[in-house]
Amino acid sequence: MKRHQITIVDIAKELNLSKSTVSRALTGHPSVNAVTRQAVLDLAEKLDYQRNMLAISLVTRKTNTIGIIVPEFTSSYFPNITIGAQEVASKAGYNTVICQSNETYETEVANTKVMLANQVDGVLVSITKETKNFDHLKIFQRKGIPIVFFNRVCDEMDVPKVIVDDYDGAFRAVNHLIERGRKRIAHLSGPPSLKISEKRLNGYKAALRKNNIELDEDLVIPYDLNLDKVHIYVNHLLNLPHPPDAIFAINDPTAIEIIQVVKKRGLQVPEDIAVVGFSNDFASGLIHPSLTTVSQPVKEIGGTAAQLLIDQISRDVSEWKSIIRVLKTELIVRNSS
Amino acid sequence: MKRHQITIVDIAKELNLSKSTVSRALTGHPSVNAVTRQAVLDLAEKLDYQRNMLAISLVTRKTNTIGIIVPEFTSSYFPNITIGAQEVASKAGYNTVICQSNETYETEVANTKVMLANQVDGVLVSITKETKNFDHLKIFQRKGIPIVFFNRVCDEMDVPKVIVDDYDGAFRAVNHLIERGRKRIAHLSGPPSLKISEKRLNGYKAALRKNNIELDEDLVIPYDLNLDKVHIYVNHLLNLPHPPDAIFAINDPTAIEIIQVVKKRGLQVPEDIAVVGFSNDFASGLIHPSLTTVSQPVKEIGGTAAQLLIDQISRDVSEWKSIIRVLKTELIVRNSS
DNA sequence: CTGTTAGCGCCTTCAT
DNA sequence: ATGAAGGCGCTAACAG
């Protein structure tokens, strides 16, 4: 059961040196004889010695680890963001611990505890659709651990955030539908608790307004992002006395689901009804018809967030900034509109 | 810069108790007065006290963390496996650290160092397509840290492994193509270094043999899984004097790419050429035509691997088992064949 | 039931 | 350039 770990002491004994010298050699401290250093390094290599980061972190009070909390991993969106974040983090010498909150508030709270207990140097978070109370996240601030939000941000907290121009992206998407001659455009919106839902909805409204199309509240349906329910809303819309000729979806998974439902009903996309999504997930270019969508620079979102976080970490608490970085989206016109 | 962390000492002082009592109260040790315990718990709660896992792990020599090393995160395959693994792990009280090796040997080696340095209690790994030397993985065994392979396993090491019936899955996929009347079935195979490539190839060959179709070596192309090159091989096959009427791909991303190339050439799937993949990735049901493929129980793979690992962790080194768990695949017939 | 004493493996002054 | 001593925050015997 007890496995012997090779420690500094072992190699100190072997080489007849003091622990401190070995430690210095290992950490690349300049004030150590080149020969001694090499001897230490060689022996360490030979013995498969690995520095115990737990011990190091305990004394340096720094783990060189950043935590990432994402709501889910089911679409390609969040995995890609974590890839971007990991790239930047690892270049800066940081490890990454990823937790999925699984879109539930409780899990998110549990995740924050894990992060805290593991003494992460900072956290990246994108909240769940349920999260309305932010106390568990404010703890980080109070403890002097920087936090950076991305995508699903928390309005109440004055910290760095990385988002995209949701309003503008939605505006252009809807404007595009109008340019294509659509008059009755529905919007399957996200939960109102999410800022992105609100902004995309506002973009939608603004595009209608600009084109002098009156907003029909019946065509706007907020939903909880549970894909299993999409068919209900789509069928409801399609059964309306005056059904829509286009649907703008809060995100790609929703849009893809909409297309499936529409097709199952025997209707044609885009002939009978056009569909536009948001995010340009991997599957969107492959589905039939391919999905018109608003692409987000996913990896860049992750990378930017990680960078902002690392900047915060190296700053003194008193100098924390709360930059909001807004990344550009791009309308990708494909065959669904 | 220095943020004050609340420690056991703080709450011990406040309550006029010894550190050990507080510690025991916090860890739920039975031998502690109910009143005392509650007082400790209350104060801890009030102060947002979080146990410092670094310190705990240092002394208990257990981090309750398992590492996962996966080659990539670009398809839905590995993310889903990690989801399955995380579920099981977290239920057993384990945290998870995920590293992507990015399909390169060097990164994989670096990843193992990170795992070692962070004192993971065990590791789950799926090797890169480049990995031919396994010294970096054998270190775990030598240090008494259990390792479990999944999907891309290492033959040289006698440890638990979780795989699917690759041979059988491939066999049924190819057999299905033959039943559909295909005579010349090509196989875009994976790198020979990967066991899965070999097994799927063997399944392919066996299916031909069983149906008395002679193997045409020209129709078998091993490739390095770099999707950018798929078009080369597909075009090569299609330009053959006697081109294939079906292609069995090593995995879904490859199959999807094949379909794109075929379509771009103006040919029809499956009329001109049928395509079958392996893994049933998320996108496979959405692409047009939808992809016939061999589905793998992805979450179960991750969950099983995690469970085997946790079993190993709780066992004494002398009692390590090396079970090989083979999970069932299922042929999903869609429109590409 | 509670307190005392040692460390876990390492870094960091402070000496020499 | 090297040693010695102290401590990071916590648990684990060992004593009461």
Coordinates of C-alpha atoms (C1' of nucleotides) in Angstrom, one line a residue, chain A residues 18 21 24 31 33 36 61, chain D residues 1-4 7-9:
Chain A
S18 CA 22.1 19.3 2.0
T21 CA 21.3 22.6 -2.1
R24 CA 18.2 24.9 -5.3
S31 CA 23.8 30.2 -6.8
N33 CA 27.9 25.0 -8.4
T36 CA 26.8 19.9 -8.2
R61 CA 1.0 29.1 -1.8
Chain D
dA1 C1' 28.3 28.0 -2.8
dT2 C1' 26.3 25.3 0.9
dG3 C1' 23.9 24.1 5.6
dA4 C1' 20.6 24.5 9.3
dG7 C1' 7.2 26.3 8.7
dC8 C1' 3.2 25.8 4.8
dG9 C1' -1.9 23.3 6.8

